[in-house]
Amino acid sequence: MNTGTTLQSQLEEFHRRMGEVLDLNATNSLLQWDQETYMPPKGAEARAQQQATLSALAHRLFTEPAFGGLLRSLSSQRDALSDDQAKAVEVALYDYENETKLPGAFVHEFSLLQSKAYQTWVTAREQADFSAYQPVLKRMVEMLRQKAEYLGYEGTPYNALLNEYERGMTVDTLKPVFAQLAQEQSTLVKAIVESPNQPDLGWVDQPWDVDTQWDFTIEVLRDIGYDFDAGRQDRSVHPFTTNFDLADVRITTRLHERELFSALTGSVHEGGHALYEQGFLESDRRTPLAEAISLGIHESQSRLWENVIGRSPQFWTHYAPRLRERFAALQSVTDEQIIRAINAVQPSFIRVEADECTYNLHIILRFELELALIEGDCQVEDTPALWNEKMKQYLGLDVPDDANGCLQDIHWSHGAMGYFPTYALGNLYAAQFMEVIRTDIPDLDSLIEQGNFSPLLQWLRTRVHQVGRRKTPSELVESVTGDGLRVEPYLNYLKKKYSELYSL
Ligand code: ZN
């Protein structure tokens, strides 16, 4: 037998099957995109069927024992493969092993529970009634504990859930990091709230033509490097990014007439996600390497563009005059008023509306609560009380009802525990990357003042985007910064920026 030919035909089979699975997943994403943008409401029922069929098909193709055998065989011959081939096989085998750990009956029951939990959550939130949601959440926590047992873990079962979203991350790593963030950020927020130097926000509260807002988002997206020939922007209730290929990465944003900045910050956030996905290597197309490393790394890209760049004084030195050209009502508003308004800090109940200074506190609260639920230190019925106690502790707020408290997020109804920490990790990674970027591009501030983002984008392309899934999150952070996860870069960034804004 000619092993060269055998290896060659195995590789062809690997790429053929991987390509089919990725095509089905991309098609499913396209249906999802349509559902959230243009699908008429009555299409929902048939759409749910179509999506379920496509996911089942993709799952079946990917988890076939024969395909697992092929992956193992290729993996055992890795010395004969190129580095990229070996990596693609390794990543596919990792996914294969994860997807086949859960028994079919469990997956089926879990997906039934997800739809039931989602529907129950929607009504419970509308009526601010946690007791209606409690039984289904209790069952969800039980099933998540079971899931952790199937997936396997070291230390706490929460690690198995965390690993689904941020490979290799553990509670032991997060705990001290979050404890320091909680302590220092709540101290900072307190100082900001008590500062006599509060921003003037009165001028923001007036109507802002939504078409003009839209045109401005397009201008900024083009400037930062989003390729409209390989993507498009549409409108949706919740902004999101989706991709079907690196040459078709779509984003959405929201438009509210009385909010001047919500469309722009939504667009730049999703634009950051999209630049990542448009930046994968052409040669990785239709392989598992043309994918994001983790949710935390994905979020580092969106938050870097939205917050670190898009809310910086340098960015507004360039864009305030451009925004003023579009809105006559801004003639008497200064650059400084714009900068202070877009960086206004205000403790509030709702995570998705939170500013940069309070955002991580919302995440830490959820992490602590999820961990206690999974470890059995908190009973499901005690969730509201514990939530409200932590809101008081971290943000000094009294939660008026559960709709503004523990019922606000969709995540738990989907069975997504271990997901929230990735948002905070995105903030930390972004700040760590920025320290290196500032060393490598010393004139970054003046480039941004000129609206020149291409050196920054080029840096992100080569150091982060093109890596694809060749590294784990911690390997990427290590390779870029020479260090592990660190909290100081983010805290230094926040303290410097907000001390100046609020004259602390
Ligand atoms: Zn995001």
XYZ file of C-alpha atoms and ligand atoms in Angstrom:
505
model
C 0.000 0.000 0.000
C 1.275 3.436 -0.877
C 1.016 5.446 2.360
C 1.613 8.729 0.507
C -1.560 8.205 -1.497
C -3.449 7.044 1.564
C -2.471 10.115 3.532
C -3.359 12.285 0.550
C -6.790 10.732 0.171
C -7.405 10.976 3.934
C -6.582 14.677 3.818
C -8.936 15.150 0.890
C -11.677 13.352 2.775
C -10.966 15.509 5.842
C -11.271 18.738 3.838
C -14.347 17.521 1.971
C -16.206 16.580 5.146
C -15.062 19.674 7.100
C -16.153 21.852 4.175
C -19.608 20.263 4.137
C -20.066 20.772 7.873
C -18.884 24.392 7.681
C -21.167 25.055 4.680
C -24.171 23.740 6.598
C -23.254 25.888 9.611
C -22.822 28.953 7.402
C -26.181 28.322 5.745
C -27.740 28.055 9.180
C -26.157 31.383 10.158
C -27.585 32.959 7.035
C -31.066 31.778 8.024
C -30.474 33.192 11.498
C -29.327 36.524 10.047
C -32.463 36.670 7.907
C -34.628 35.831 10.906
C -33.276 38.794 12.837
C -33.349 41.293 9.963
C -35.933 40.714 7.218
C -38.004 37.597 7.917
C -41.738 38.344 8.258
C -43.068 37.396 11.722
C -45.197 34.533 10.400
C -42.065 32.841 9.031
C -40.817 32.022 12.534
C -42.314 28.553 12.869
C -41.021 27.142 9.578
C -37.670 28.830 10.174
C -37.229 27.062 13.511
C -37.758 23.715 11.710
C -35.319 24.585 8.931
C -32.645 25.563 11.405
C -33.159 22.486 13.541
C -32.819 20.301 10.431
C -29.598 21.983 9.337
C -27.992 21.771 12.784
C -28.934 18.126 13.166
C -27.474 17.374 9.740
C -24.240 19.218 10.498
C -23.961 17.505 13.890
C -24.535 14.062 12.306
C -21.919 14.617 9.593
C -19.360 15.922 12.054
C -19.813 13.327 14.807
C -19.936 10.202 12.619
C -17.623 7.607 14.220
C -15.908 7.058 10.852
C -14.988 10.752 10.743
C -13.611 10.486 14.280
C -11.516 7.537 13.094
C -10.216 9.602 10.190
C -9.298 12.485 12.517
C -7.444 10.140 14.875
C -5.628 8.498 12.025
C -4.530 11.865 10.607
C -3.545 13.028 14.070
C -1.297 9.973 14.503
C 0.464 10.897 11.238
C 0.946 14.555 12.172
C 4.682 14.432 11.463
C 3.865 13.857 7.796
C 1.497 16.852 7.697
C 2.330 20.506 7.168
C 2.027 22.718 10.270
C -1.289 24.125 9.055
C -2.705 20.711 8.210
C -1.668 19.343 11.593
C -3.255 22.334 13.361
C -6.517 22.034 11.424
C -6.737 18.334 12.311
C -5.919 19.032 15.973
C -8.629 21.694 16.241
C -11.193 19.492 14.471
C -10.364 16.545 16.740
C -10.729 18.750 19.828
C -14.188 19.831 18.628
C -15.093 16.267 17.677
C -14.211 14.943 21.112
C -16.203 17.702 22.801
C -19.253 17.201 20.613
C -19.277 13.451 21.154
C -18.965 13.588 24.932
C -22.670 14.328 25.400
C -25.061 11.379 24.943
C -27.772 11.896 22.304
C -30.597 11.586 24.849
C -29.022 14.330 26.971
C -28.614 16.667 23.972
C -32.247 16.113 23.028
C -33.567 16.779 26.545
C -31.308 19.825 26.913
C -32.570 21.354 23.688
C -36.204 20.833 24.777
C -35.367 22.486 28.101
C -33.752 25.413 26.261
C -36.913 26.220 24.278
C -39.083 25.817 27.363
C -36.730 27.957 29.466
C -36.585 30.655 26.798
C -40.377 30.924 26.506
C -40.815 30.893 30.281
C -38.129 33.537 30.671
C -39.738 35.904 28.120
C -43.043 35.879 30.021
C -41.443 35.956 33.461
C -39.374 38.978 32.502
C -42.379 40.811 31.075
C -44.200 40.265 34.349
C -41.098 40.734 36.536
C -42.001 37.409 38.157
C -39.005 35.282 39.129
C -41.169 32.608 40.775
C -42.573 31.657 37.340
C -39.023 31.132 36.021
C -37.607 29.455 39.114
C -38.561 25.778 38.422
C -37.174 25.808 34.894
C -33.978 27.570 36.000
C -33.585 24.966 38.736
C -33.806 22.204 36.135
C -31.335 24.102 33.935
C -28.778 24.263 36.758
C -29.197 20.505 37.338
C -28.695 19.764 33.648
C -25.657 22.049 33.464
C -24.104 20.181 36.385
C -24.796 16.954 34.521
C -23.295 18.453 31.365
C -20.129 19.355 33.269
C -19.835 15.717 34.398
C -20.078 14.511 30.787
C -17.545 17.087 29.573
C -15.122 16.404 32.409
C -13.154 18.934 34.447
C -10.518 19.538 37.058
C -11.471 21.386 40.234
C -14.983 22.790 39.970
C -17.710 21.736 37.470
C -17.968 25.414 36.483
C -14.584 25.006 34.755
C -16.165 22.603 32.236
C -18.802 25.219 31.335
C -16.277 28.072 31.178
C -14.083 25.982 28.896
C -16.889 25.848 26.303
C -16.504 29.595 25.707
C -12.945 30.328 26.792
C -10.756 27.286 26.338
C -8.390 26.701 29.246
C -9.824 29.425 31.499
C -10.457 28.387 35.121
C -12.170 29.695 38.215
C -8.803 29.754 39.995
C -7.498 32.201 37.387
C -10.632 34.342 37.341
C -11.288 34.692 41.071
C -8.323 36.873 42.072
C -8.590 38.891 38.844
C -12.271 39.615 39.366
C -11.794 40.340 43.069
C -9.257 43.050 42.248
C -11.418 44.476 39.452
C -14.489 44.563 41.704
C -12.658 46.346 44.461
C -10.859 48.933 42.326
C -13.667 49.576 39.843
C -16.310 50.114 42.509
C -13.960 52.547 44.274
C -13.430 54.382 40.972
C -17.163 54.508 40.235
C -17.850 55.897 43.711
C -15.283 58.665 43.182
C -16.807 59.490 39.775
C -20.355 59.643 41.120
C -19.219 61.965 43.915
C -17.150 64.199 41.632
C -18.476 67.764 41.318
C -17.287 67.794 37.700
C -20.265 66.035 36.068
C -20.831 66.147 32.280
C -23.548 68.281 30.744
C -25.970 65.824 29.135
C -28.991 68.088 28.632
C -28.166 68.771 24.976
C -28.172 65.051 24.062
C -31.859 64.652 24.826
C -33.434 65.786 21.570
C -34.381 64.086 18.288
C -31.521 63.038 15.994
C -32.498 62.106 12.444
C -32.002 58.335 12.157
C -30.996 58.354 8.462
C -28.234 60.822 9.266
C -27.124 58.631 12.171
C -27.048 55.674 9.777
C -24.927 57.532 7.196
C -22.447 58.474 9.909
C -22.050 54.835 10.994
C -21.271 53.891 7.362
C -18.627 56.636 7.110
C -16.903 55.479 10.322
C -17.089 51.779 9.391
C -15.427 52.488 6.029
C -12.733 54.554 7.742
C -11.799 51.870 10.268
C -11.384 49.369 7.439
C -14.615 47.374 7.320
C -14.904 46.060 3.748
C -18.412 46.670 2.385
C -17.639 44.453 -0.620
C -17.252 41.611 1.864
C -20.062 42.602 4.208
C -23.057 44.811 4.821
C -24.849 46.550 7.658
C -28.541 46.133 8.449
C -30.829 47.108 11.272
C -31.901 44.809 14.131
C -33.188 45.043 17.702
C -29.926 43.757 19.188
C -26.749 44.449 17.191
C -24.809 41.362 16.149
C -22.149 40.091 13.738
C -22.357 36.939 11.667
C -20.188 35.438 8.958
C -20.618 32.840 6.253
C -17.075 33.222 4.927
C -14.309 35.777 5.453
C -15.651 37.540 2.335
C -19.196 37.774 3.708
C -19.200 39.130 7.253
C -22.377 41.020 8.157
C -23.199 43.323 11.008
C -26.309 44.998 12.332
C -26.924 48.059 14.452
C -29.864 49.672 16.255
C -31.375 53.109 15.593
C -33.123 55.225 18.210
C -34.159 58.763 17.399
C -33.465 60.133 20.869
C -30.053 58.526 21.225
C -27.235 60.149 19.316
C -24.532 57.591 20.062
C -26.284 54.246 20.321
C -26.180 53.435 16.572
C -22.541 54.469 16.289
C -21.270 52.583 19.328
C -23.262 49.520 18.186
C -21.754 49.752 14.691
C -18.194 50.226 15.884
C -18.536 47.369 18.388
C -19.851 44.975 15.737
C -17.379 46.464 13.259
C -14.587 45.345 15.600
C -15.982 41.796 15.604
C -16.329 41.946 11.807
C -12.782 43.201 11.172
C -11.596 40.125 13.071
C -13.624 37.771 10.865
C -12.772 39.553 7.615
C -9.138 39.238 8.683
C -8.785 35.450 8.715
C -6.331 34.021 6.181
C -7.640 33.220 2.688
C -5.700 29.963 2.838
C -7.662 28.905 5.960
C -11.042 29.180 4.215
C -13.420 26.242 4.802
C -11.155 24.889 7.544
C -11.650 25.177 11.319
C -8.638 27.524 11.436
C -10.688 30.386 9.934
C -12.560 30.840 13.195
C -12.231 32.968 16.305
C -10.061 31.607 19.108
C -12.647 32.238 21.799
C -15.453 34.562 22.798
C -13.082 36.526 25.033
C -10.640 37.169 22.193
C -13.544 38.072 19.887
C -14.809 40.518 22.486
C -11.320 42.018 22.868
C -11.576 43.151 19.245
C -15.036 44.713 19.519
C -14.253 46.462 22.786
C -10.913 47.738 21.568
C -12.612 49.497 18.634
C -15.759 50.576 20.453
C -14.293 51.802 23.726
C -10.543 52.255 23.598
C -10.572 53.820 20.117
C -14.192 54.879 19.480
C -14.644 56.710 22.776
C -11.181 58.271 22.887
C -10.653 62.045 22.770
C -8.339 61.510 19.738
C -11.105 59.767 17.801
C -13.474 62.654 18.498
C -10.893 65.258 17.571
C -11.296 63.763 14.104
C -15.022 62.971 14.101
C -16.672 65.746 16.149
C -16.376 68.240 13.224
C -17.725 65.588 10.856
C -20.694 64.869 13.101
C -21.307 68.617 13.437
C -21.484 68.901 9.643
C -24.275 66.349 9.660
C -26.356 67.741 12.548
C -27.166 71.459 12.714
C -28.144 71.033 16.392
C -24.470 70.357 17.180
C -23.249 73.796 16.055
C -23.133 75.069 19.627
C -21.863 71.810 21.146
C -18.112 71.612 21.782
C -15.804 68.654 21.155
C -15.358 68.362 24.886
C -19.111 68.148 25.495
C -19.306 65.310 22.952
C -16.359 63.459 24.495
C -17.790 63.785 27.977
C -21.272 62.682 26.895
C -20.049 59.540 25.130
C -17.992 58.663 28.223
C -20.604 59.512 30.843
C -20.522 57.156 33.839
C -23.789 56.308 35.529
C -24.416 53.192 37.645
C -27.534 51.536 36.252
C -29.453 48.265 36.510
C -29.102 46.992 32.955
C -25.844 45.394 31.798
C -26.248 46.082 28.075
C -26.626 49.809 28.779
C -23.681 49.959 31.178
C -20.739 52.317 30.619
C -17.083 51.298 30.538
C -16.488 51.907 34.254
C -19.428 49.900 35.583
C -19.591 47.163 32.940
C -17.252 44.626 34.568
C -19.111 44.969 37.865
C -22.251 43.637 36.163
C -20.205 40.702 34.894
C -18.537 39.898 38.204
C -21.921 39.817 39.929
C -23.168 37.256 37.361
C -19.995 35.179 37.590
C -20.198 34.933 41.378
C -23.862 34.016 41.229
C -23.465 31.395 38.478
C -20.555 29.821 40.274
C -22.550 29.611 43.523
C -25.504 28.056 41.663
C -23.375 25.436 39.902
C -21.406 24.618 43.047
C -24.622 24.436 45.086
C -23.637 27.262 47.443
C -26.729 29.178 46.414
C -30.192 27.683 45.935
C -32.025 28.795 42.802
C -34.810 30.365 44.894
C -32.250 32.658 46.561
C -31.066 34.100 43.234
C -33.014 37.402 43.377
C -31.943 38.163 46.939
C -28.295 37.458 46.200
C -28.428 39.450 42.954
C -29.904 42.481 44.692
C -27.410 42.279 47.530
C -24.504 42.330 45.060
C -26.001 45.225 43.064
C -26.056 47.209 46.283
C -22.504 46.184 47.137
C -20.925 46.867 43.710
C -23.047 49.673 42.252
C -24.834 51.112 45.267
C -28.247 50.517 43.681
C -31.524 49.156 45.059
C -33.045 46.860 42.422
C -36.736 47.791 42.010
C -37.897 44.444 40.532
C -36.506 41.252 38.959
C -36.999 42.496 35.380
C -34.362 45.102 36.239
C -32.450 42.458 38.160
C -31.847 38.751 37.713
C -34.354 38.332 34.855
C -32.746 40.825 32.472
C -30.416 38.534 30.485
C -31.294 35.830 27.984
C -28.144 33.739 28.665
C -29.318 31.411 31.437
C -32.467 30.497 29.543
C -30.187 29.230 26.759
C -28.199 27.248 29.304
C -25.220 29.548 28.814
C -23.499 29.691 32.201
C -19.769 30.394 32.007
C -20.376 32.805 29.124
C -20.539 36.140 30.995
C -16.877 36.171 32.098
C -15.788 36.367 28.442
C -17.119 39.948 28.202
C -14.871 41.090 31.041
C -11.965 39.076 29.642
C -12.432 40.957 26.360
C -11.861 44.242 28.220
C -8.723 42.881 29.902
C -7.233 41.346 26.750
C -7.893 44.553 24.786
C -6.009 46.623 27.362
C -3.104 44.157 27.350
C -2.931 44.276 23.550
C -3.117 48.090 23.601
C 0.015 48.319 25.753
C 1.942 46.419 23.064
C 0.284 48.385 20.248
C 1.346 51.676 21.849
C 4.939 50.480 21.964
C 4.854 49.215 18.375
C 2.976 52.274 17.016
C 4.270 55.178 19.145
C 2.361 57.829 17.158
C -0.979 55.989 17.433
C -2.766 58.961 19.050
C -1.867 61.374 16.278
C -2.751 58.801 13.614
C -6.203 58.466 15.162
C -6.596 62.232 15.336
C -6.027 62.161 11.562
C -8.561 59.346 11.108
C -5.813 56.982 9.975
C -6.619 53.551 11.395
C -4.719 51.373 8.961
C -1.501 50.874 10.998
C -3.654 49.739 13.933
C -5.729 47.417 11.759
C -2.596 46.022 10.138
C -1.153 45.271 13.569
C -4.325 43.460 14.642
C -4.428 41.569 11.336
C -0.950 40.098 11.708
C -0.831 39.622 15.474
C -4.393 38.477 16.166
C -6.756 37.992 13.197
C -4.560 35.852 10.954
C -3.683 33.515 13.812
C -7.184 32.060 13.456
C -7.540 29.102 15.801
C -3.873 28.134 15.719
C -3.478 29.170 19.368
C -5.559 28.908 22.538
C -6.581 32.204 24.218
C -3.749 32.056 26.752
C -1.204 31.103 24.062
C -2.267 34.121 21.996
C -2.048 36.514 24.953
C 1.344 35.066 25.833
C 2.629 35.359 22.268
C 1.438 38.975 21.883
C 2.250 40.352 25.336
C 4.892 37.930 26.659
C 2.677 37.536 29.715
C -0.428 35.796 31.053
C -3.788 37.401 31.860
C -3.172 40.668 33.715
C -5.510 43.120 35.360
C -3.211 46.160 35.648
C -3.269 47.326 32.020
C -7.058 47.645 32.113
C -7.168 49.303 35.540
C -4.410 51.739 34.542
C -6.281 52.599 31.361
C -9.574 53.201 33.198
C -8.029 55.228 36.021
C -6.050 57.464 33.692
C -8.922 58.121 31.288
C -11.619 58.754 33.888
C -9.418 60.728 36.304
C -8.897 63.180 33.468
C -12.551 63.224 32.392
C -13.908 63.721 35.911
C -10.952 65.692 37.377
C -10.443 63.121 40.139
Zn -19.567 41.821 21.295
